[in-house]
Amino acid sequence: MKQVLGPKVGWILNSYVSRKAEAELKRHTREMRSEVLDLAGMLSLDLNELLVGGIELLSQLANIALVRCRFLFQAELELRVATLKPGDQAQKKDMGDKGADWRHVEDVLERLGLRLLYIKKPGVFDTGIASRLPEAYKKFWNEWKCTTPAPVHHIEEPGKWKRNPTSGRVIPVQNVPIPVMYPPEHNRGLWGGEGVIKGFQKRDPQQRRVPHFWIPVLKRSVVYSEVLDKHISTIVTDRTINLIHEHYGFDHYLLKTLACDLKSTLALRLKRKILLSLHNKDLYPDDPTKREEVYNKYKKYLEPYTKEDLEWYGLTMFEAIKKQTDLEEILNQPKPLKHVYRKQLLQKLMEAGIQEAQEIDQEEYENIVDDKDESI
């Protein structure tokens, strides 16, 4: 037996191993030893530097482990092939297939190593009461918070590539949205997607730039909802008025626009109220003709929604959690044992063939079980 690698690795191979395999193993052993020494030097750094380079350190450790596994496997294959007899061609072919399988395993391990470097952050619906919210509210949340809104403060360039007219160089198109801030006051009005932009302004060529906030022009106006038959006084912008005119009415504007573009909770509540009014057909209670006319005009907007979707549409996370908590309290409310025992007694009397119990109809049976019969 001949010791090919150092005692730390602990490899002892048979003397039948080929000279080429032995030279390759020695060379890769030296490389692995140098990498291990470099890592040992990295481990002697202070805590801050170690935390900063933690991801890089994990990546290097994974690469060294992958290299070690690969050459361990190749060395074992070389050793087995060297010890085979000349007539064992089938087994030799099987060894080659195993080498090809290892290359596939190597690719899988590399992809797995990249996944290990990515740590998924817990989402909004992963913990607490929010994890028990129905899919209807998650659908609305994705439309409100996870959908990319339409550009308001910048103009997007079409396509993926463009040519510089001066140099003729082809460069990629970069549509980077401007960071916009939405103060709490925007939830009490209809700003049409506009917000506050923070930046710098150079007011004099010979002076330094100064911070500046661009605030939308706000004004109080009155909008009319045909479905609700109400005039609403609220804070709007010029963009909101233009969008209402483009959609030929306030109701069309709310019902056609996605939640991510409406932004404010006031607009979402009005949209939810309009959709529920259309679903329940409780608009214009004193004028059936007008009710049918308005309902036929706006009923096409009910197609994407179910009853459950409308019940959870337009709620904030706090309101949805409160509603879910109230529903769970109602479902988990303890039922008095007298109702349970009374139901069991009636069932036994019916099974025994008692005539008085057989004559009880279903409605009277439910009243007796639920303790609604005042005669008891």
Coordinates of C-alpha atoms in Angstrom, one line a residue:
M1 CA 0.0 0.0 0.0
K2 CA 1.3 3.4 -0.9
Q3 CA 0.2 6.7 0.8
V4 CA -0.5 9.2 -1.9
L5 CA -1.9 12.2 0.1
G6 CA -1.0 13.8 3.4
P7 CA -2.2 12.4 6.7
K8 CA -4.7 15.1 7.2
V9 CA -6.8 14.0 4.3
G10 CA -6.2 10.3 5.2
W11 CA -6.2 8.9 1.7
I12 CA -4.5 5.5 1.1
L13 CA -4.7 4.1 -2.4
N14 CA -3.6 0.8 -3.9
S15 CA -0.3 0.7 -5.7
Y16 CA -2.1 -0.3 -8.9
V17 CA -3.3 3.3 -9.4
S18 CA -1.9 4.8 -12.6
R19 CA 0.9 7.3 -12.6
K20 CA -1.4 9.9 -14.3
A21 CA -4.0 9.6 -11.6
E22 CA -1.4 9.8 -8.9
A23 CA 0.1 13.0 -10.3
E24 CA -3.3 14.6 -10.7
L25 CA -4.2 13.7 -7.1
K26 CA -1.0 15.2 -5.7
R27 CA -1.5 18.4 -7.7
H28 CA -5.0 18.9 -6.6
T29 CA -4.1 18.0 -3.0
R30 CA -1.5 20.8 -3.0
E31 CA -4.1 23.2 -4.4
M32 CA -6.6 22.2 -1.7
R33 CA -4.1 22.6 1.0
S34 CA -3.3 26.1 -0.1
E35 CA -7.0 27.0 -0.3
V36 CA -7.5 25.6 3.2
L37 CA -4.6 27.7 4.5
D38 CA -6.1 30.8 2.9
L39 CA -9.4 30.1 4.6
A40 CA -7.6 29.5 7.9
G41 CA -6.1 33.0 7.5
M42 CA -9.5 34.4 6.8
L43 CA -10.9 32.8 9.9
S44 CA -8.3 34.7 12.0
L45 CA -9.9 38.1 11.0
D46 CA -12.0 40.1 13.5
L47 CA -15.8 39.6 13.8
N48 CA -16.8 42.5 11.7
E49 CA -14.7 41.5 8.7
L50 CA -15.8 37.9 9.1
L51 CA -19.5 38.9 9.1
V52 CA -18.9 41.1 6.0
G53 CA -17.2 38.3 4.1
G54 CA -19.5 35.5 5.4
I55 CA -21.2 34.8 2.2
E56 CA -17.9 34.7 0.2
L57 CA -16.5 32.4 2.9
L58 CA -19.4 30.0 2.5
S59 CA -19.0 30.0 -1.2
Q60 CA -15.3 29.2 -1.0
L61 CA -16.0 26.4 1.5
A62 CA -18.7 24.9 -0.8
N63 CA -16.3 25.1 -3.8
I64 CA -13.5 23.3 -1.9
A65 CA -16.0 20.6 -0.7
L66 CA -17.2 20.2 -4.3
V67 CA -13.6 19.9 -5.6
R68 CA -12.7 17.3 -3.0
C69 CA -15.8 15.2 -3.6
R70 CA -15.2 15.3 -7.4
F71 CA -11.6 14.1 -7.2
L72 CA -12.3 11.5 -4.6
F73 CA -14.9 10.1 -7.0
Q74 CA -12.5 10.3 -10.0
A75 CA -9.7 8.7 -8.0
E76 CA -11.9 5.8 -7.0
L77 CA -12.9 5.3 -10.6
E78 CA -9.2 5.3 -11.7
L79 CA -8.3 2.8 -9.1
R80 CA -11.1 0.4 -10.0
V81 CA -10.4 0.7 -13.8
A82 CA -6.7 0.1 -13.1
T83 CA -7.5 -3.1 -11.2
L84 CA -9.8 -4.5 -13.8
K85 CA -8.7 -7.4 -16.0
P86 CA -8.4 -7.0 -19.8
G87 CA -11.6 -9.0 -20.4
D88 CA -13.9 -6.9 -18.2
Q89 CA -15.0 -4.5 -20.9
A90 CA -18.6 -4.3 -19.7
Q91 CA -17.6 -3.3 -16.2
K92 CA -15.2 -0.8 -17.7
K93 CA -18.1 0.8 -19.7
D94 CA -20.2 0.9 -16.5
M95 CA -17.4 2.9 -14.9
G96 CA -17.5 5.4 -17.7
D97 CA -21.3 5.8 -17.3
K98 CA -20.7 6.5 -13.6
G99 CA -18.3 9.2 -14.5
A100 CA -20.9 10.8 -16.8
D101 CA -23.5 10.5 -13.9
W102 CA -21.1 12.3 -11.6
R103 CA -20.8 15.2 -14.0
H104 CA -24.6 15.5 -13.8
V105 CA -24.4 15.3 -10.0
E106 CA -21.7 18.0 -10.0
D107 CA -24.0 20.4 -11.9
V108 CA -26.8 19.7 -9.5
L109 CA -24.5 20.4 -6.5
E110 CA -23.4 23.7 -8.0
R111 CA -27.0 24.9 -8.5
L112 CA -27.8 23.7 -4.9
G113 CA -24.8 25.7 -3.6
L114 CA -26.1 28.8 -5.2
R115 CA -29.5 28.2 -3.6
L116 CA -27.9 27.9 -0.2
L117 CA -26.5 31.4 -0.5
Y118 CA -30.0 32.8 -0.9
I119 CA -32.0 33.0 2.3
K120 CA -35.7 33.8 1.7
K121 CA -37.1 36.6 3.8
P122 CA -40.4 35.9 5.5
G123 CA -43.3 37.4 3.6
V124 CA -46.4 39.3 4.8
F125 CA -48.5 36.1 4.8
D126 CA -46.0 33.7 6.4
T127 CA -46.4 34.4 10.1
G128 CA -49.2 35.4 12.6
I129 CA -52.8 35.9 11.8
A130 CA -52.0 37.1 8.3
S131 CA -51.0 33.5 7.4
R132 CA -54.7 32.5 7.9
L133 CA -56.2 35.1 5.6
P134 CA -58.1 33.7 2.7
E135 CA -56.9 33.6 -0.9
A136 CA -59.4 36.4 -1.8
Y137 CA -57.5 38.9 0.3
K138 CA -54.1 37.7 -1.0
K139 CA -55.4 38.3 -4.5
F140 CA -56.3 41.9 -3.7
W141 CA -53.0 42.4 -1.9
N142 CA -51.0 41.3 -4.9
E143 CA -53.0 43.7 -7.1
W144 CA -52.5 46.6 -4.6
K145 CA -48.9 46.1 -3.3
C146 CA -47.1 43.6 -5.7
T147 CA -48.3 44.9 -9.1
T148 CA -46.1 47.4 -10.9
P149 CA -48.1 50.7 -11.2
A150 CA -48.4 52.7 -14.4
P151 CA -45.6 55.4 -14.8
V152 CA -46.8 58.8 -13.6
H153 CA -43.7 60.9 -13.0
H154 CA -41.6 59.5 -15.9
I155 CA -42.1 58.4 -19.5
E156 CA -41.0 54.9 -20.3
E157 CA -39.1 54.2 -23.5
P158 CA -40.4 51.4 -25.6
G159 CA -38.3 48.4 -26.6
K160 CA -35.2 46.9 -25.0
W161 CA -32.5 48.5 -27.2
K162 CA -31.9 52.0 -28.7
R163 CA -29.2 53.5 -30.9
N164 CA -27.3 56.7 -29.9
P165 CA -28.0 59.2 -32.7
T166 CA -24.6 60.8 -32.2
S167 CA -22.2 57.9 -31.9
G168 CA -24.4 55.2 -33.5
R169 CA -23.7 52.9 -30.5
V170 CA -26.5 50.5 -29.5
I171 CA -27.2 50.6 -25.8
P172 CA -29.9 48.9 -23.6
V173 CA -33.0 50.9 -22.7
Q174 CA -33.2 51.5 -18.9
N175 CA -36.6 52.5 -17.5
V176 CA -35.8 53.3 -13.9
P177 CA -38.8 54.7 -12.0
I178 CA -38.4 57.8 -9.9
P179 CA -38.7 57.1 -6.2
V180 CA -42.0 58.6 -5.0
M181 CA -43.1 59.1 -1.4
Y182 CA -46.8 58.9 -0.4
P183 CA -47.6 60.7 2.9
P184 CA -50.5 59.5 5.1
E185 CA -52.6 62.5 3.8
H186 CA -52.9 60.9 0.4
N187 CA -55.2 58.2 1.8
R188 CA -57.8 60.9 2.5
G189 CA -57.9 62.1 -1.1
L190 CA -57.7 61.1 -4.7
W191 CA -54.3 62.0 -6.0
G192 CA -54.4 59.9 -9.2
G193 CA -51.1 58.1 -8.5
E194 CA -49.1 61.3 -7.9
G195 CA -46.9 61.6 -4.9
V196 CA -44.0 63.7 -3.3
I197 CA -40.7 63.5 -5.0
K198 CA -37.5 64.3 -3.1
G199 CA -34.5 65.5 -4.9
F200 CA -32.1 68.4 -5.4
Q201 CA -32.4 71.7 -7.3
K202 CA -29.6 73.9 -8.5
R203 CA -31.1 77.4 -8.3
D204 CA -27.8 79.2 -9.3
P205 CA -25.0 78.0 -11.6
Q206 CA -22.4 79.2 -9.2
Q207 CA -23.9 77.7 -6.0
R208 CA -24.3 74.2 -4.7
R209 CA -27.5 72.3 -5.2
V210 CA -30.1 72.4 -2.4
P211 CA -32.7 69.8 -1.3
H212 CA -36.1 70.2 -2.8
F213 CA -39.5 68.5 -2.6
W214 CA -41.9 68.5 -5.5
I215 CA -45.4 68.3 -4.2
P216 CA -48.5 67.8 -6.4
V217 CA -50.9 70.7 -6.7
L218 CA -53.9 69.8 -4.5
K219 CA -57.4 71.2 -4.7
R220 CA -60.8 70.5 -3.3
S221 CA -63.4 69.4 -5.7
V222 CA -66.7 67.5 -5.9
V223 CA -67.1 64.2 -7.8
Y224 CA -70.3 62.4 -8.5
S225 CA -70.9 58.6 -8.3
E226 CA -73.8 57.4 -10.5
V227 CA -73.9 54.0 -8.8
L228 CA -74.0 55.4 -5.2
D229 CA -76.0 58.5 -6.4
K230 CA -73.9 60.7 -4.2
H231 CA -71.7 63.8 -4.5
I232 CA -68.4 63.4 -2.8
S233 CA -66.2 66.4 -1.7
T234 CA -62.6 65.4 -1.5
I235 CA -59.0 66.5 -2.3
V236 CA -58.0 65.8 -5.9
T237 CA -55.2 66.7 -8.4
D238 CA -55.4 67.8 -12.0
R239 CA -54.3 64.3 -13.1
T240 CA -57.3 62.8 -11.2
I241 CA -59.8 65.2 -13.0
N242 CA -58.2 64.4 -16.4
L243 CA -58.4 60.6 -15.7
I244 CA -62.1 60.9 -14.8
H245 CA -62.8 62.8 -18.0
E246 CA -60.8 60.2 -20.0
H247 CA -62.9 57.3 -18.5
Y248 CA -66.2 59.3 -19.0
G249 CA -67.2 59.2 -15.4
F250 CA -66.0 58.8 -11.8
D251 CA -67.4 55.2 -11.5
H252 CA -65.8 54.1 -14.7
Y253 CA -62.5 55.5 -13.5
L254 CA -62.6 53.6 -10.2
L255 CA -63.8 50.3 -11.7
K256 CA -61.3 50.3 -14.6
T257 CA -58.2 51.3 -12.6
L258 CA -56.2 48.7 -10.7
A259 CA -55.6 49.1 -7.0
C260 CA -51.9 49.7 -7.5
D261 CA -52.8 52.9 -9.5
L262 CA -55.5 54.1 -7.2
K263 CA -53.1 54.0 -4.2
S264 CA -55.3 55.7 -1.6
T265 CA -57.5 53.8 0.8
L266 CA -60.4 56.3 0.1
A267 CA -60.4 55.3 -3.5
L268 CA -60.3 51.6 -2.7
R269 CA -63.1 51.9 -0.2
L270 CA -65.3 53.8 -2.7
K271 CA -64.5 51.1 -5.3
R272 CA -65.4 48.3 -2.9
K273 CA -68.7 50.1 -2.0
I274 CA -69.6 50.5 -5.7
L275 CA -68.8 46.8 -6.4
L276 CA -70.8 45.6 -3.4
S277 CA -73.7 47.8 -4.4
L278 CA -73.7 46.4 -7.9
H279 CA -73.4 42.8 -6.6
N280 CA -76.3 43.2 -4.1
K281 CA -78.4 45.3 -6.5
D282 CA -79.4 47.7 -3.7
L283 CA -78.8 50.9 -5.8
Y284 CA -81.7 53.3 -6.3
P285 CA -84.2 51.5 -4.0
D286 CA -87.0 53.9 -4.9
D287 CA -86.6 53.8 -8.6
P288 CA -86.5 50.3 -10.2
T289 CA -86.2 51.6 -13.7
K290 CA -83.1 53.6 -12.9
R291 CA -81.7 50.7 -11.0
E292 CA -81.9 48.4 -13.9
E293 CA -80.5 51.0 -16.3
V294 CA -77.4 51.7 -14.0
Y295 CA -76.9 48.0 -13.2
N296 CA -76.9 47.0 -16.9
K297 CA -74.4 49.8 -17.5
Y298 CA -71.8 48.7 -14.9
K299 CA -72.5 45.0 -14.5
K300 CA -69.5 44.1 -16.8
Y301 CA -67.2 45.1 -14.0
L302 CA -68.4 42.3 -11.7
E303 CA -67.1 39.5 -14.0
P304 CA -63.5 39.2 -12.5
Y305 CA -64.8 39.1 -8.9
T306 CA -66.7 36.6 -6.7
K307 CA -68.7 37.3 -3.6
E308 CA -65.8 36.5 -1.4
D309 CA -63.4 38.7 -3.4
L310 CA -65.7 41.6 -2.9
E311 CA -66.0 41.1 0.8
W312 CA -62.2 41.3 1.2
Y313 CA -61.5 43.9 -1.5
G314 CA -60.2 47.3 -0.5
L315 CA -59.3 46.4 3.1
T316 CA -56.0 47.4 4.7
M317 CA -53.9 44.7 6.4
F318 CA -55.1 45.9 9.8
E319 CA -58.8 45.8 8.8
A320 CA -58.3 42.3 7.2
I321 CA -56.7 40.9 10.3
K322 CA -59.4 42.4 12.5
K323 CA -62.1 40.8 10.2
Q324 CA -60.3 37.5 10.3
T325 CA -60.1 37.6 14.1
D326 CA -63.8 38.4 14.4
L327 CA -64.7 35.5 12.1
E328 CA -62.5 33.0 14.1
E329 CA -64.1 34.2 17.3
I330 CA -67.5 33.5 15.9
L331 CA -66.5 30.0 14.6
N332 CA -64.7 29.1 17.8
Q333 CA -67.5 30.3 20.1
P334 CA -68.3 27.6 22.6
K335 CA -71.7 26.0 22.1
P336 CA -73.8 25.3 25.3
L337 CA -74.0 21.6 26.1
K338 CA -77.8 21.8 26.6
H339 CA -78.1 22.2 22.8
V340 CA -75.9 19.1 22.2
Y341 CA -77.8 17.0 24.7
R342 CA -81.2 18.1 23.4
K343 CA -80.1 17.2 19.8
Q344 CA -78.9 13.8 21.0
L345 CA -82.2 13.2 22.9
L346 CA -84.3 14.0 19.8
Q347 CA -82.2 11.7 17.6
K348 CA -82.6 8.8 20.1
L349 CA -86.4 9.4 20.3
M350 CA -86.7 9.4 16.5
E351 CA -84.6 6.2 16.3
A352 CA -86.8 4.6 19.0
G353 CA -89.9 5.3 16.9
I354 CA -91.7 7.7 19.3
Q355 CA -94.7 9.1 17.5
E356 CA -94.4 12.6 18.9
A357 CA -90.7 12.8 17.8
Q358 CA -91.6 11.5 14.3
E359 CA -94.2 14.3 13.8
I360 CA -91.7 17.1 14.3
D361 CA -90.8 18.8 11.0
Q362 CA -87.3 20.1 10.0
E363 CA -87.9 23.7 10.9
E364 CA -89.4 22.9 14.3
Y365 CA -86.6 20.5 14.9
E366 CA -83.9 23.2 14.2
N367 CA -85.8 25.6 16.5
I368 CA -85.8 23.1 19.4
V369 CA -82.2 22.2 18.9
D370 CA -81.1 25.9 18.8
D371 CA -83.3 26.8 21.8
K372 CA -85.5 29.1 19.7
D373 CA -88.8 27.5 20.8
E374 CA -90.3 29.7 23.5
S375 CA -92.6 26.9 24.7
I376 CA -89.7 24.9 26.1

